[in-house]
Amino acid sequence: MFQRTRLCTHLLLAFGAIPAFAQDAPAPVQRVEITGSSIKRVDSETALPVTVITREQIEKSGAVTVQDLIHHVAASGAMFADTTQGAGYATANANLRGLGSSSTLVLLNGRRLANFAFGSVGGNVAVDLNSIPFAALERIEVLRDGASAVYGSDAVGGVINFITRKNFKGGEISIRYGDTEAGIGGTESGGSIAFGLGDPAVDKFNLLITANIQKQTRVKAVDQQWYMRGLTEIPGSSPPTSGRAFPGRFWDMFDTISPGAYVNDGTTTNPNLAGCDPTYTVVQEFSNDDGTPYLTPGGQQAKACRFIYAAALDNFPDSERGDIFARFSYDLGNDTELYAEGSYARNHNIGRVAPVPISNDAGHINAETGEYPHFAMPVTSPYFPRELLETLGYTIPADGTMVDVMLRSVPVGNRINDNLNEQTRFVGGLRGVAGGWDYDTGVVWAQSSGHLEYRGYINEPRFLAALATGNINPFGPMDAAGDALLRSTLMEGPMRESTSTVTSVDAKASRDLMAMAGGQMAVAVGVDLRREEADDKPVNDDYRQGLHIGGEGSVPATKASRNVYAAYSELVMPFAKGVEATVAARYDHYSDFGNTFNPRASIRWQPSREVVLRASAGTGFRAPTLWDVHAPPAFTNTANSLNDPDCPLVTTPPQARCATQFTVRNSSSLDLKPEKSRQWAIGAVLDPMPWLSTTIDYWHIEKKDQIGQVTGDSIMSDPSLYTQYNDRIHRGTDGYITFIDQPVENLGGLRTSGVDLSVRTRWNFGEWGKFGVEFDGTYLTQWEQQSGKGLPFVNYLDTAGDGGAVQPVPRWQHTLAGEWQWGTWGVRLENVFVKGWTESAGLVEANVGVAVDHKVADTSRFNLAVTYTGFDHLTLRAGARNLFDADPPFTAVSSYGSHAAGFAGSFADPRGRIWYAAATYKF
């Protein structure tokens, strides 16, 4: 599975490395540079906590994306991904230690990439893992320790360094195909090619070119219906629904009933009214506080249609990914190498979410008056259900009256987010040896571009005008003219075209200084000059103003830049036999917020061949994003439907404005300081016998001045926060909430700690082959944070988080694998496990209507891979991911890439059992 960097000769491997087979010869000694250090050294001397995923392991895993690979790293607190269910921008972000993607630094060959092009105030701005050239990878090095002293910002939770092939000769062609056993979509197909030319030792040059393509098809949520599982798991609950349904209902008149609910029971046969669709809606029967039925003035049950929005999503979207990578190196002589890299990655994703929800509070708020628009139809409309309302005992308003309604744009289909994300990157540089110094200097230009197109969205001003004519039917079918009028209100086409650019010049050098009792003292120095630019621009003015109903709110243009200047140094001191101390420090100056200095120290003691002890301590930082500092205010809405405890009208049936997704206002701050962290770790490597290697590490991270927001979701779902931040809740003259302020600010602290455990065994049975067992696990002992300065720490360990900024925090994750290699056959069986967590009663009630805690079950998946190498130059692989076809556990709360309740998309592939096959031909 995941091999780790060798710490000492033969079998003693540090920081979780996979040992070689007992009879295997040791690898040749060479000087290498390991992620987390700037000093080249013999690989047996390294003392860094680096997990290495090799090319062979990538191929055996059956993974088809970088995100698939990172799922196996136990130190990852689950991905921040919105590649499932289509609600976001089709990105996948690393998330070491559960600290968020902005606290994990992602590198390609030791240098930065451009962050994803779309940003927002308080949002996670990070590298999209889909921008990594998958076919070019030689290995992945995951540093499970903070590294701001070497790399600067973002390396708080750790560093993931993707390293491409070097000096590759020959050719390689691979094809692969996979399909779900259930036959519900979710197929995957793809291929890659690699070609290398030139031997540096003979020809003085090497040229590598790789290309990769991967296509995956959608899975409809309605075909799996995992969102319905709450009916049995949480007695008394309902599916995740919204009051904005089709057929529609009244907003604040006629007890907010849905005329369509009375088609089902035969009260009316009006051909202009559609009944509640049993697949996509449920009928809600209103009750009084004492539980008795709430009746209409005519004595009939008051009821409405509620939309099961989770049924209208894709659990897995259509996507196409591709990348091209080229690397050229040339030996100039005199220990000098010229090198250049170029890469392009493309990720195209079609995300489908529920049709547009339309109601007064879903409209564009007037920031000056705090008023929402009125989605109203005239009572003189041919579609106004006058006869039904009279039958139910209601009084019909006079002609000329406009009546507010709420509905969903089912007749025009789903909202579709068509995302195209690209990363282009060029690197050029020199490396070599001069005057006893190993040096490397280079220039990097990297740009991420994002392109967003909308389909199926509704333009608010046009829809308001069309609805006011009376020719649109909110409650059922309409004639051709009405259908054409509705479609004329669509807001479609390009919406956002943005870029994020990084330009940098760097230089570093290292050399031995003097002999010490344990070896050579060595030093490294370096400088890093970097310019970061964001040009995030809406290209549709109505989109910029947030006039797309049910969209992401207003999206102002953000154009900003900053310069970063840094200098750093590292010193390794083997001052006694078996003892090595390392100190490092880095100074960064940011043109928009100031300076930061971060040191780190570590020590490694090897008292015997069987034991290595180690410890480290240091500080880190995360710079505020360009959006956090420079973006104009923007409006959006809470993630969940929430209850207003001070709603001015609390009669039955419940008023829609008392329980809804409330509007929130995001705002940036020029006064932000960087987040600061302190972290330390202590551990041991035990290699008591030739076939066994174990590592155990205890680590602790503290953050202060966290950059974040006290979200509207948190304020409305936590009584203490509601009291603390009540002044951020803005209300209109009628007492209803108009919007909630969410300023980005330096909040309180965060504390997390845990234990990493790794066990490796290898046995050589001669003619019966070789067998090994590999285990990697992370156990969290602490994960708590403050919502603001001076507030108490809140424990989120084993919970679903706060429904907003804090996502689920599982206590335990592991990957366990057994592998048998016999001649030309290889078999690998692995288990990927995530301990379940508890969703709080408040969050559960907001989503499925029952105020009880819900325990999310454990996620446990088995993967099988079989390899055959009996043909010349050809390797065949076949296997199954999720071998036992386990469904993802039911979640009542939206989280980690899942737009709707039902499952947590970043912990489990939603497609069930997948059979796959692959073939690789080398020439």
Short mmCIF file of C-alpha atoms in Angstrom, two decimals, residues 533-782:
data_model
loop_
_atom_site.label_atom_id
_atom_site.label_comp_id
_atom_site.label_asym_id
_atom_site.label_seq_id
_atom_site.Cartn_x
_atom_site.Cartn_y
_atom_site.Cartn_z
CA GLU A 533 -3.05 37.43 -8.02
CA ALA A 534 -6.80 36.84 -8.07
CA ASP A 535 -9.06 38.06 -10.84
CA ASP A 536 -12.44 36.64 -9.89
CA LYS A 537 -15.06 38.16 -12.14
CA PRO A 538 -18.71 37.53 -12.90
CA VAL A 539 -19.46 37.98 -16.59
CA ASN A 540 -23.23 38.20 -16.20
CA ASP A 541 -24.35 41.34 -14.37
CA ASP A 542 -27.52 39.77 -12.99
CA TYR A 543 -25.36 36.96 -11.60
CA ARG A 544 -23.06 39.53 -10.02
CA GLN A 545 -26.01 41.13 -8.25
CA GLY A 546 -27.38 37.81 -7.07
CA LEU A 547 -30.51 38.03 -9.18
CA HIS A 548 -30.49 34.29 -9.85
CA ILE A 549 -33.16 32.86 -7.59
CA GLY A 550 -31.89 29.99 -5.50
CA GLY A 551 -28.28 30.59 -6.52
CA GLU A 552 -25.21 31.35 -4.43
CA GLY A 553 -26.21 34.94 -3.75
CA SER A 554 -24.43 38.03 -4.99
CA VAL A 555 -20.98 37.45 -6.48
CA PRO A 556 -19.03 40.71 -6.65
CA ALA A 557 -15.88 40.99 -8.71
CA THR A 558 -12.69 40.57 -6.70
CA LYS A 559 -9.40 41.71 -8.19
CA ALA A 560 -6.46 41.72 -5.82
CA SER A 561 -2.79 40.87 -5.58
CA ARG A 562 0.06 40.78 -3.13
CA ASN A 563 3.80 40.19 -2.99
CA VAL A 564 5.51 37.75 -0.65
CA TYR A 565 9.21 37.84 0.20
CA ALA A 566 10.73 35.06 2.29
CA ALA A 567 14.10 33.84 3.52
CA TYR A 568 14.73 30.60 5.36
CA SER A 569 17.50 28.42 6.72
CA GLU A 570 17.97 24.93 8.13
CA LEU A 571 20.80 23.38 10.14
CA VAL A 572 21.34 19.65 10.81
CA MET A 573 23.66 18.77 13.71
CA PRO A 574 24.50 15.09 14.35
CA PHE A 575 26.28 15.99 17.60
CA ALA A 576 26.60 12.43 18.92
CA LYS A 577 26.53 8.93 17.51
CA GLY A 578 22.93 8.08 16.75
CA VAL A 579 21.70 11.56 17.71
CA GLU A 580 20.71 14.24 15.21
CA ALA A 581 19.19 17.65 15.94
CA THR A 582 17.69 19.92 13.30
CA VAL A 583 16.66 23.57 13.57
CA ALA A 584 14.94 25.59 10.85
CA ALA A 585 13.40 29.05 10.59
CA ARG A 586 11.65 31.15 7.99
CA TYR A 587 10.76 34.83 7.75
CA ASP A 588 7.88 35.91 5.46
CA HIS A 589 6.79 39.42 4.53
CA TYR A 590 3.35 39.91 2.95
CA SER A 591 2.62 43.24 1.32
CA ASP A 592 -0.99 43.28 2.55
CA PHE A 593 -0.73 42.28 6.22
CA GLY A 594 2.87 42.27 7.42
CA ASN A 595 5.48 39.83 8.68
CA THR A 596 5.63 36.44 10.32
CA PHE A 597 8.52 34.37 11.68
CA ASN A 598 8.34 30.62 12.20
CA PRO A 599 10.96 28.34 13.74
CA ARG A 600 11.04 24.55 14.06
CA ALA A 601 13.32 22.14 15.94
CA SER A 602 13.50 18.36 15.90
CA ILE A 603 15.67 15.63 17.32
CA ARG A 604 16.19 11.97 16.46
CA TRP A 605 17.92 9.45 18.71
CA GLN A 606 18.75 5.95 17.57
CA PRO A 607 20.07 4.07 20.62
CA SER A 608 20.10 0.75 18.73
CA ARG A 609 19.29 -0.76 15.39
CA GLU A 610 15.84 -1.72 16.67
CA VAL A 611 14.75 1.63 18.11
CA VAL A 612 14.48 5.22 16.93
CA LEU A 613 13.04 7.94 19.14
CA ARG A 614 12.13 11.35 17.79
CA ALA A 615 10.48 14.64 18.72
CA SER A 616 9.73 17.94 17.04
CA ALA A 617 8.22 21.32 17.86
CA GLY A 618 7.53 24.43 15.83
CA THR A 619 5.16 27.14 14.77
CA GLY A 620 3.18 27.71 11.60
CA PHE A 621 0.85 30.17 9.97
CA ARG A 622 -1.87 30.56 7.40
CA ALA A 623 -2.18 33.83 5.55
CA PRO A 624 -5.65 35.29 4.95
CA THR A 625 -6.85 34.77 1.40
CA LEU A 626 -7.07 37.63 -1.05
CA TRP A 627 -10.86 37.37 -0.80
CA ASP A 628 -10.76 37.57 3.02
CA VAL A 629 -8.89 40.87 2.80
CA HIS A 630 -10.17 42.52 -0.36
CA ALA A 631 -13.57 41.11 -1.50
CA PRO A 632 -16.65 43.36 -1.44
CA PRO A 633 -19.64 42.30 0.70
CA ALA A 634 -21.79 39.50 -0.73
CA PHE A 635 -25.10 37.89 0.15
CA THR A 636 -25.86 34.17 0.23
CA ASN A 637 -27.87 31.87 2.50
CA THR A 638 -27.38 29.43 5.35
CA ALA A 639 -26.47 25.84 4.49
CA ASN A 640 -29.42 24.40 6.40
CA SER A 641 -33.05 25.25 7.00
CA LEU A 642 -33.11 26.78 10.49
CA ASN A 643 -35.64 27.87 13.09
CA ASP A 644 -35.97 31.47 14.29
CA PRO A 645 -36.63 31.35 18.06
CA ASP A 646 -37.85 34.97 18.03
CA CYS A 647 -40.04 34.74 14.97
CA PRO A 648 -42.86 37.27 15.40
CA LEU A 649 -45.55 34.81 14.29
CA VAL A 650 -45.36 31.40 15.92
CA THR A 651 -48.90 30.18 15.33
CA THR A 652 -49.80 27.00 13.51
CA PRO A 653 -49.38 26.10 10.78
CA PRO A 654 -45.74 27.24 10.97
CA GLN A 655 -44.88 30.30 8.92
CA ALA A 656 -42.30 29.64 6.19
CA ARG A 657 -40.26 32.69 7.22
CA CYS A 658 -39.79 31.20 10.70
CA ALA A 659 -38.12 27.99 9.48
CA THR A 660 -36.05 28.47 6.35
CA GLN A 661 -32.58 29.06 4.91
CA PHE A 662 -31.88 32.58 6.06
CA THR A 663 -29.97 35.16 4.02
CA VAL A 664 -26.45 35.92 5.28
CA ARG A 665 -24.03 38.72 4.40
CA ASN A 666 -20.32 37.93 4.04
CA SER A 667 -17.83 40.73 4.46
CA SER A 668 -14.02 40.92 4.29
CA SER A 669 -11.62 42.75 6.59
CA LEU A 670 -8.44 44.75 6.00
CA ASP A 671 -7.44 44.19 9.63
CA LEU A 672 -7.03 40.42 9.51
CA LYS A 673 -3.94 38.86 10.99
CA PRO A 674 -2.58 35.49 9.89
CA GLU A 675 -3.59 32.39 11.77
CA LYS A 676 -0.77 31.15 13.98
CA SER A 677 -0.15 27.61 15.14
CA ARG A 678 2.07 25.82 17.62
CA GLN A 679 2.64 22.11 17.27
CA TRP A 680 4.75 19.37 18.70
CA ALA A 681 5.09 15.62 18.28
CA ILE A 682 6.90 12.75 19.92
CA GLY A 683 7.23 9.23 18.61
CA ALA A 684 9.15 6.04 18.15
CA VAL A 685 10.05 3.53 15.46
CA LEU A 686 10.35 -0.03 16.74
CA ASP A 687 11.84 -2.73 14.55
CA PRO A 688 12.22 -5.64 17.00
CA MET A 689 12.54 -8.41 14.43
CA PRO A 690 13.34 -8.73 10.70
CA TRP A 691 9.72 -9.16 9.62
CA LEU A 692 8.11 -6.43 11.73
CA SER A 693 8.28 -2.64 11.78
CA THR A 694 6.08 -0.36 13.89
CA THR A 695 5.81 3.37 14.33
CA ILE A 696 3.79 5.35 16.82
CA ASP A 697 3.55 9.14 17.07
CA TYR A 698 1.64 11.43 19.38
CA TRP A 699 1.05 14.90 17.94
CA HIS A 700 -0.59 18.09 19.13
CA ILE A 701 -1.58 21.25 17.21
CA GLU A 702 -2.91 24.52 18.59
CA LYS A 703 -4.18 27.41 16.50
CA LYS A 704 -4.93 30.95 17.56
CA ASP A 705 -6.45 33.90 15.73
CA GLN A 706 -8.27 31.52 13.43
CA ILE A 707 -9.51 33.17 10.27
CA GLY A 708 -13.15 32.33 9.88
CA GLN A 709 -16.75 33.30 10.37
CA VAL A 710 -19.34 32.71 13.01
CA THR A 711 -21.85 31.35 10.50
CA GLY A 712 -25.56 31.97 10.45
CA ASP A 713 -26.01 28.21 10.79
CA SER A 714 -23.99 28.23 14.03
CA ILE A 715 -25.75 31.28 15.45
CA MET A 716 -29.25 29.98 14.76
CA SER A 717 -28.60 26.41 15.95
CA ASP A 718 -26.65 27.15 19.16
CA PRO A 719 -28.56 29.04 21.91
CA SER A 720 -25.37 30.41 23.47
CA LEU A 721 -24.12 31.77 20.14
CA TYR A 722 -27.59 33.14 19.41
CA THR A 723 -27.34 35.20 22.59
CA GLN A 724 -23.70 36.18 22.01
CA TYR A 725 -24.17 37.32 18.40
CA ASN A 726 -27.78 38.47 18.41
CA ASP A 727 -26.72 41.92 17.20
CA ARG A 728 -25.65 40.34 13.91
CA ILE A 729 -29.22 39.25 13.19
CA HIS A 730 -30.96 41.99 11.21
CA ARG A 731 -34.74 42.15 11.23
CA GLY A 732 -37.25 44.15 9.23
CA THR A 733 -39.96 46.35 10.66
CA ASP A 734 -42.24 43.31 10.77
CA GLY A 735 -39.79 41.45 13.03
CA TYR A 736 -38.79 38.79 10.53
CA ILE A 737 -35.10 38.10 9.87
CA THR A 738 -33.82 39.90 6.80
CA PHE A 739 -30.19 38.76 6.95
CA ILE A 740 -27.45 37.64 9.32
CA ASP A 741 -23.98 39.20 9.26
CA GLN A 742 -21.04 36.82 8.74
CA PRO A 743 -17.89 38.99 8.83
CA VAL A 744 -14.57 37.22 8.39
CA GLU A 745 -12.46 37.80 11.47
CA ASN A 746 -9.74 36.43 13.71
CA LEU A 747 -11.71 34.15 15.96
CA GLY A 748 -10.62 32.05 18.89
CA GLY A 749 -8.38 29.04 19.11
CA LEU A 750 -8.41 25.42 18.03
CA ARG A 751 -6.78 22.43 19.72
CA THR A 752 -6.39 18.99 18.25
CA SER A 753 -4.20 16.03 19.06
CA GLY A 754 -3.97 12.36 18.30
CA VAL A 755 -1.92 9.26 17.70
CA ASP A 756 -0.64 7.88 14.38
CA LEU A 757 0.02 4.15 14.39
CA SER A 758 1.67 2.15 11.64
CA VAL A 759 2.51 -1.57 11.51
CA ARG A 760 4.28 -3.38 8.67
CA THR A 761 5.01 -7.08 8.37
CA ARG A 762 6.76 -8.93 5.53
CA TRP A 763 7.41 -12.65 5.18
CA ASN A 764 9.23 -14.44 2.36
CA PHE A 765 7.93 -18.01 1.93
CA GLY A 766 10.27 -18.92 -0.88
CA GLU A 767 8.46 -20.71 -3.71
CA TRP A 768 5.13 -19.83 -2.06
CA GLY A 769 5.79 -16.18 -2.57
CA LYS A 770 5.85 -13.16 -0.29
CA PHE A 771 3.13 -11.97 2.06
CA GLY A 772 2.74 -8.75 3.97
CA VAL A 773 0.28 -6.90 6.15
CA GLU A 774 0.13 -3.11 6.33
CA PHE A 775 -1.79 -1.00 8.81
CA ASP A 776 -2.07 2.79 9.09
CA GLY A 777 -4.40 4.41 11.58
CA THR A 778 -5.02 7.78 13.21
CA TYR A 779 -6.83 8.14 16.54
CA LEU A 780 -7.91 11.62 17.60
CA THR A 781 -7.86 12.38 21.30
CA GLN A 782 -8.92 16.02 21.01
#
